[in-house]
mmCIF file of C-alpha atoms in Angstrom:
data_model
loop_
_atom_site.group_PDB
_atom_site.id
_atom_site.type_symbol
_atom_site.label_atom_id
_atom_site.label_comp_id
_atom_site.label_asym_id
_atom_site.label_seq_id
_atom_site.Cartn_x
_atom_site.Cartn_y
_atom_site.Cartn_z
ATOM 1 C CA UNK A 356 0.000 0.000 0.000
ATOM 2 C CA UNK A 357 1.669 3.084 -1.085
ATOM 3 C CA UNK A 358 2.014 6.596 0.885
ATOM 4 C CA UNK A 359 -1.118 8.556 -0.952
ATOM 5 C CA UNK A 360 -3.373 5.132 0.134
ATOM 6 C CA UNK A 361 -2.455 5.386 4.008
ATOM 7 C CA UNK A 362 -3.175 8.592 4.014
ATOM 8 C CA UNK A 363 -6.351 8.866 2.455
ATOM 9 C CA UNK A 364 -7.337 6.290 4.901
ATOM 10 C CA UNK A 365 -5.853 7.874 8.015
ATOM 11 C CA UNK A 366 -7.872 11.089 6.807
ATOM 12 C CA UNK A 367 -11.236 8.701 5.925
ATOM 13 C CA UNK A 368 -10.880 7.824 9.580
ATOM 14 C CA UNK A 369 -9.983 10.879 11.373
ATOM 15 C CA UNK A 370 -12.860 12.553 9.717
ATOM 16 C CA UNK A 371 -15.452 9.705 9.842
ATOM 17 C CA UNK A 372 -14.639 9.830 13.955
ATOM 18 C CA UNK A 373 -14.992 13.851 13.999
ATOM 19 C CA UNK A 374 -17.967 13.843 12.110
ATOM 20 C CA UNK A 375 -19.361 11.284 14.490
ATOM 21 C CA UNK A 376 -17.928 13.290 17.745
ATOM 22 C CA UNK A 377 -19.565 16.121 16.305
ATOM 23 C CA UNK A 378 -23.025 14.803 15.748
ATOM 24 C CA UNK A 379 -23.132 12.811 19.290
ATOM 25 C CA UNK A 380 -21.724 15.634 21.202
ATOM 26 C CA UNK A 381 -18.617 14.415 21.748
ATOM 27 C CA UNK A 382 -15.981 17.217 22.318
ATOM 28 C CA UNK A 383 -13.559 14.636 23.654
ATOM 29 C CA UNK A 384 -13.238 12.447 20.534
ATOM 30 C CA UNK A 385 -13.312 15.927 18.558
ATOM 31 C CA UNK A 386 -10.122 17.058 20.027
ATOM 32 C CA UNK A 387 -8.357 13.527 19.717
ATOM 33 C CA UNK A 388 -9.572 12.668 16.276
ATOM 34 C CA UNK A 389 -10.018 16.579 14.538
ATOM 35 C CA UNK A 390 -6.528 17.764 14.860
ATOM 36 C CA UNK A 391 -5.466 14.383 12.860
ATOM 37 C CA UNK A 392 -7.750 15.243 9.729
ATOM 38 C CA UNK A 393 -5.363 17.619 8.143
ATOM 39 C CA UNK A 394 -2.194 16.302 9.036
ATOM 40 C CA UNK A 395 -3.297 12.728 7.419
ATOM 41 C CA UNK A 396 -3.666 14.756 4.061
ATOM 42 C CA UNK A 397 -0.497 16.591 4.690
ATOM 43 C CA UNK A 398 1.662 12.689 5.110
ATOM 44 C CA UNK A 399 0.958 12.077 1.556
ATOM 45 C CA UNK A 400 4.571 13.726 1.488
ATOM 46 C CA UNK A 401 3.568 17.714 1.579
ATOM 47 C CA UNK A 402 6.764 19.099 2.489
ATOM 48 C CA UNK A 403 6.230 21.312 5.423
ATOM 49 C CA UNK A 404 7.736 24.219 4.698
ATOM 50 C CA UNK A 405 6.031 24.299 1.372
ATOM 51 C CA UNK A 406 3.158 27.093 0.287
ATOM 52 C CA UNK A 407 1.116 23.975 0.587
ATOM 53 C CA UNK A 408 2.630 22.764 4.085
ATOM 54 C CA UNK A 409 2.329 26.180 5.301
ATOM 55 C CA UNK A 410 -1.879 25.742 4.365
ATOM 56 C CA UNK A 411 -2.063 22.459 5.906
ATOM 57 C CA UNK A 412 -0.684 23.994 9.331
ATOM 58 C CA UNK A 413 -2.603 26.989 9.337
ATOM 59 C CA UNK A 414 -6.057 24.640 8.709
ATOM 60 C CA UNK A 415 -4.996 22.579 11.545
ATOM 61 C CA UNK A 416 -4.461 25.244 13.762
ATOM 62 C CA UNK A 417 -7.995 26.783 12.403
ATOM 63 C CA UNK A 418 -9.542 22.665 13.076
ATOM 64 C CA UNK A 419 -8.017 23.065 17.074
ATOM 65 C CA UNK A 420 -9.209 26.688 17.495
ATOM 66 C CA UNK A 421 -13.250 25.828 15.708
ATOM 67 C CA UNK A 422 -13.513 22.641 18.091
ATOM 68 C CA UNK A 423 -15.969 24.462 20.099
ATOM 69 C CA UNK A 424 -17.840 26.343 17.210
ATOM 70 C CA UNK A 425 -19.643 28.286 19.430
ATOM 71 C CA UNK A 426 -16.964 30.380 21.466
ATOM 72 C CA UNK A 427 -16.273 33.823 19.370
ATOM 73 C CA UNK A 428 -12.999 34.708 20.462
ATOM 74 C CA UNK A 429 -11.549 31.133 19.464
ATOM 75 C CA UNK A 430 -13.984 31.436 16.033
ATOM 76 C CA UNK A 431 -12.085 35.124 15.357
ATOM 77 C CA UNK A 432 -8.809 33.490 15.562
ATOM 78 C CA UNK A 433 -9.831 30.420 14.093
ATOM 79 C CA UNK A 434 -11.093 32.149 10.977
ATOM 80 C CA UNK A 435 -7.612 34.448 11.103
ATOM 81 C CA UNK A 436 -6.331 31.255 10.693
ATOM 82 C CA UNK A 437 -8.005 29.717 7.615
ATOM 83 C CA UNK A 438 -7.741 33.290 5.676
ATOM 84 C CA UNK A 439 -3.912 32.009 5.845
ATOM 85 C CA UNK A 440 -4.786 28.972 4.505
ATOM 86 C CA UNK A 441 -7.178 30.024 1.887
ATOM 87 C CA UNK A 442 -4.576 32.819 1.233
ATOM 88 C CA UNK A 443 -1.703 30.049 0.470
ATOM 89 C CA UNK A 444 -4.441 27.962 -1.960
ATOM 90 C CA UNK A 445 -5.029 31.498 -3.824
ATOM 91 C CA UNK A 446 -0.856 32.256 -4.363
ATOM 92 C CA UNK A 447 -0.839 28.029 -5.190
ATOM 93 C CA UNK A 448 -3.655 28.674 -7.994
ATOM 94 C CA UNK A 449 -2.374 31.953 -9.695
ATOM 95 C CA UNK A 450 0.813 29.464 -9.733
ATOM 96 C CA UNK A 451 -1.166 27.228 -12.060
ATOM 97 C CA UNK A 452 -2.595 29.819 -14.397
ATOM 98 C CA UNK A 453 -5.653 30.814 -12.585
ATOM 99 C CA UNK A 454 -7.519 33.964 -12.971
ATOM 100 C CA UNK A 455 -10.610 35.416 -11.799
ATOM 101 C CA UNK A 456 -13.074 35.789 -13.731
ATOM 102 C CA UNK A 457 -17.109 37.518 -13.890
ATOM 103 C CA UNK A 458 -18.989 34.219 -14.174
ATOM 104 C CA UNK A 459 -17.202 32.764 -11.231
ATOM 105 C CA UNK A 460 -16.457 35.556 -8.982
ATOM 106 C CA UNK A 461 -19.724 37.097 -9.289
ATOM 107 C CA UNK A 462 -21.931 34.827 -7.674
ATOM 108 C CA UNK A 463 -19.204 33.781 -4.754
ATOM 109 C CA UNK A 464 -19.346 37.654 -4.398
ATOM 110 C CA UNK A 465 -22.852 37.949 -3.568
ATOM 111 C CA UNK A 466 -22.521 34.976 -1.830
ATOM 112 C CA UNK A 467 -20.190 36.576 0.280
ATOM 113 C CA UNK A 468 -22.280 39.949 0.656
ATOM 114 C CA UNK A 469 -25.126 38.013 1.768
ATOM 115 C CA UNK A 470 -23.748 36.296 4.809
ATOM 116 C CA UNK A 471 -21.815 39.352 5.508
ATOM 117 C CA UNK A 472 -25.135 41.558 6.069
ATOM 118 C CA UNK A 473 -26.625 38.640 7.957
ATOM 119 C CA UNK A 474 -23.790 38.161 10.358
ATOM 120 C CA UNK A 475 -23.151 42.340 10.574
ATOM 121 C CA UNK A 476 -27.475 42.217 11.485
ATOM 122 C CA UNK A 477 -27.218 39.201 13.822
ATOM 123 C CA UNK A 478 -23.890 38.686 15.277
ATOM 124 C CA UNK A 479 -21.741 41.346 14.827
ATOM 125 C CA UNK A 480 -19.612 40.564 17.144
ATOM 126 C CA UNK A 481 -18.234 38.167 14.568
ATOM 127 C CA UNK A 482 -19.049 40.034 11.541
ATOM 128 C CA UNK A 483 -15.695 42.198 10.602
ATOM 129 C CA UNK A 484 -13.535 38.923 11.077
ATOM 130 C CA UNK A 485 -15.680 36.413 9.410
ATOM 131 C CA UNK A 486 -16.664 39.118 6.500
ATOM 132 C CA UNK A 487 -13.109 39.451 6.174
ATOM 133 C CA UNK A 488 -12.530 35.572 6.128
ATOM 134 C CA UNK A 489 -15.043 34.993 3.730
ATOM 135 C CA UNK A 490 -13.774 37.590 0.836
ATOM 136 C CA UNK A 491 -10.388 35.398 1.191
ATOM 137 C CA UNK A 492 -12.602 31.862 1.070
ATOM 138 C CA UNK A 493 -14.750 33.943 -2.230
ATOM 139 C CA UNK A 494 -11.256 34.645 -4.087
ATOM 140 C CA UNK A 495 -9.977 31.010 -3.304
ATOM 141 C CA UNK A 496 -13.067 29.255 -4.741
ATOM 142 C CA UNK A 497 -13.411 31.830 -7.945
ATOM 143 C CA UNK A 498 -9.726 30.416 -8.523
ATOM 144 C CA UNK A 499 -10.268 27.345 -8.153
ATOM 145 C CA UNK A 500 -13.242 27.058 -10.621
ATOM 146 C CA UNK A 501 -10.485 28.218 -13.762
ATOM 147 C CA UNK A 502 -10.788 26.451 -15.959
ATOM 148 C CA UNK A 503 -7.097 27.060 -16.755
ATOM 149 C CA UNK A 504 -6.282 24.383 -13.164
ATOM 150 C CA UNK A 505 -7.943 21.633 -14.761
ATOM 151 C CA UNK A 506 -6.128 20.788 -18.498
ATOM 152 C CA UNK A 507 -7.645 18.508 -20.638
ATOM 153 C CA UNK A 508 -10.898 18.229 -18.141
ATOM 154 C CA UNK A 509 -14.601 18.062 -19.735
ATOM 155 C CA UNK A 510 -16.618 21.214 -18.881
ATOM 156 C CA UNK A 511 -20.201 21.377 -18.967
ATOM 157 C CA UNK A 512 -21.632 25.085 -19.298
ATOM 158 C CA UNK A 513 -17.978 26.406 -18.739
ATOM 159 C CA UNK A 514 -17.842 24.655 -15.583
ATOM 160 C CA UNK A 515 -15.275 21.958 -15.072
ATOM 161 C CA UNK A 516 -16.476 18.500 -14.786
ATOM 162 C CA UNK A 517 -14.846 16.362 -11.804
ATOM 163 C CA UNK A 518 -13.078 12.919 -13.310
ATOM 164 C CA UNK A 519 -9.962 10.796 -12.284
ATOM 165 C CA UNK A 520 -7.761 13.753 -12.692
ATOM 166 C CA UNK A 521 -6.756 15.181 -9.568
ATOM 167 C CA UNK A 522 -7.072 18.693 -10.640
ATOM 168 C CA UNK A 523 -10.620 18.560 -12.287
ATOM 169 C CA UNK A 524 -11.556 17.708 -8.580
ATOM 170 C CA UNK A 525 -10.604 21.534 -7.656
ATOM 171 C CA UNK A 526 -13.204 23.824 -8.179
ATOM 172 C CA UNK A 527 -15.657 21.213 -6.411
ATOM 173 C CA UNK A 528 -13.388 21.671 -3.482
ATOM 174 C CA UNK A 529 -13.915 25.583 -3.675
ATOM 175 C CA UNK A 530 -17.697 24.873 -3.873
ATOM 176 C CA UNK A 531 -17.784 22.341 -0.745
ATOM 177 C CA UNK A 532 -15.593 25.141 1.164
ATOM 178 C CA UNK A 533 -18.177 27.655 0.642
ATOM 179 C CA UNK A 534 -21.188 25.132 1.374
ATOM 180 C CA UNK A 535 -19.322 24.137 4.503
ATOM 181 C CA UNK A 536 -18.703 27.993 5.619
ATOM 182 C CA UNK A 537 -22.363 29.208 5.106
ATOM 183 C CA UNK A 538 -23.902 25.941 6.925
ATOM 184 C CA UNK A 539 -21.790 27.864 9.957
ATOM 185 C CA UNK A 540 -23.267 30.612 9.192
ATOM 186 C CA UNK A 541 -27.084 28.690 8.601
ATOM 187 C CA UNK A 542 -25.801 27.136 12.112
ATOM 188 C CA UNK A 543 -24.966 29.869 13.981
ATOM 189 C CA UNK A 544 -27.832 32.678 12.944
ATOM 190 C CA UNK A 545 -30.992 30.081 12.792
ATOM 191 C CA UNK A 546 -30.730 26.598 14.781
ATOM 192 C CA UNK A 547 -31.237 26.952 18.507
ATOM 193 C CA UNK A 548 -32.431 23.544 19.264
ATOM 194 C CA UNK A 549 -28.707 21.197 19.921
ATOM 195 C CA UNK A 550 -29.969 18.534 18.426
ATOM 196 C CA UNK A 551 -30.682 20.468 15.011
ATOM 197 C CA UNK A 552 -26.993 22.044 15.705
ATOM 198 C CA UNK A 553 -25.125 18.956 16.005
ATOM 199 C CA UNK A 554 -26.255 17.293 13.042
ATOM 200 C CA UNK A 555 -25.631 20.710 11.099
ATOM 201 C CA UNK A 556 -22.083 20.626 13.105
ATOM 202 C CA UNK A 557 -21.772 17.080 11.430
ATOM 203 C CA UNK A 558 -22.622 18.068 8.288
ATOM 204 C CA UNK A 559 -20.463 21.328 8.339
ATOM 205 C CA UNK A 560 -17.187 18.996 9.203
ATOM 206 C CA UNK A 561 -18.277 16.233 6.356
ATOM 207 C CA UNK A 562 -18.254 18.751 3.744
ATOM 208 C CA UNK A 563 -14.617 20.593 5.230
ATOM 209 C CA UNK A 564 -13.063 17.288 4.721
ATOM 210 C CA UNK A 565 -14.347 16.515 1.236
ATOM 211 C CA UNK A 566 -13.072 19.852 0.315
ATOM 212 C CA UNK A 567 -9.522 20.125 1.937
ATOM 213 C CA UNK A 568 -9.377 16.256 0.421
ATOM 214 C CA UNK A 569 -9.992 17.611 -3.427
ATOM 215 C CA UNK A 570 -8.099 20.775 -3.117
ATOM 216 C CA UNK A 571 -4.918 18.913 -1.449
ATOM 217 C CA UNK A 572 -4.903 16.244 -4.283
ATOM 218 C CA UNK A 573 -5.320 18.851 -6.427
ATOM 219 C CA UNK A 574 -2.493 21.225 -5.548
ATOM 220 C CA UNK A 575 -0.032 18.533 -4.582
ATOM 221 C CA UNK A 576 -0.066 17.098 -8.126
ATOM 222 C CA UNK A 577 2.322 19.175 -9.893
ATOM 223 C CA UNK A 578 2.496 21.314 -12.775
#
């Protein structure tokens, strides 16, 4: 079994147990089996000091700091934390020819807008950080949907199709990010009963993984 297969199994487990934590209510097997996720991606042989090692470690840090989603002053670091991250993926994109363009940034933009006037109207305590967050997680996601990543990939509508190529798998990564960061918001602004926020919890770390797992394969296969 070779290096990329042991880790996408140490990452299937981590994340199948932090999912599970998360939906039982289980902070305890959250903070032994979340901080693992990332660093299970990272052993397929990211080299640490890397722009791509550098992501890795910033998302885990952002993973330890969002255990308990519902504590703002770990959130406001937590999100300073991924805007490193998704800061790293942007530089790592432009690196492979990508460019913004209106089809794709528009509607990540208003996207973006949206949850910013609904966190500045019901939690702006949060808002600045998290607005400012989310414009980095908007440009990430825009870059990743280029069809300039993905080489030789079908497209459907100008939108890139995912197949066995790592790299097609990238702009469906940028798409599960944002999906996974406005659940938080969905989670945060309009469930009150635990129950209801657990599973959304759940369902907010599911999607994470699945999109750290096809932007890492993606960026880690070279140019």
């Amino acid at each position: 079994m070779n290096r990329s297969t042991l880790s996408r199994l140490a990452f299937v487990g981590a994340t199948s147990a932090t999912v599970f934590g998360a939906v039982i209510g289980s902070e305890r097997l959250q903070r032994i089996a979340k901080p693992l996720m990332v660093p299970a991606l990272a052993a397929r042989g990211v080299r640490p000091m890397s722009t791509l090692g550098v992501a890795l470690t910033a998302a885990t840090v952002g993973d330890v700091l969002l255990i308990d989603p519902d504590d703002d002053a770990r959130i406001l670091r937590g999100a300073a934390a991924f805007a490193v991250m998704q800061g790293c993926y942007c530089w790592l994109l432009a690196e492979r020819g990508a460019r913004p363009t209106s089809a794709n940034a528009v509607p990540r933009l208003a996207g973006w807008a949206t949850a910013a006037a609904l966190l500045t109207r019901k939690s702006p305590a949060v808002a600045p950080g998290l607005a400012g967050y989310g414009l980095t997680l908007a440009a990430m996601s825009t870059l990743a949907a280029d069809r300039a990543v993905a080489p030789g990939s079908d497209t459907v509508a100008g939108v890139v199709v995912p197949g066995s190529d790592p790299r097609s798998r990238l702009a469906l990564g940028g798409i599960l990010f944002t999906a996974s960061d406005a659940l938080i918001v969905f989670r945060r602004l309009f469930l009150d009963r635990e129950s209801h926020r657990r599973v959304a919890e759940g369902a907010i770390l599911a999607t994470y993984a699945l999109a750290q797992l096809f932007l890492v394969e993606g960026l880690a296969r070279e140019k």
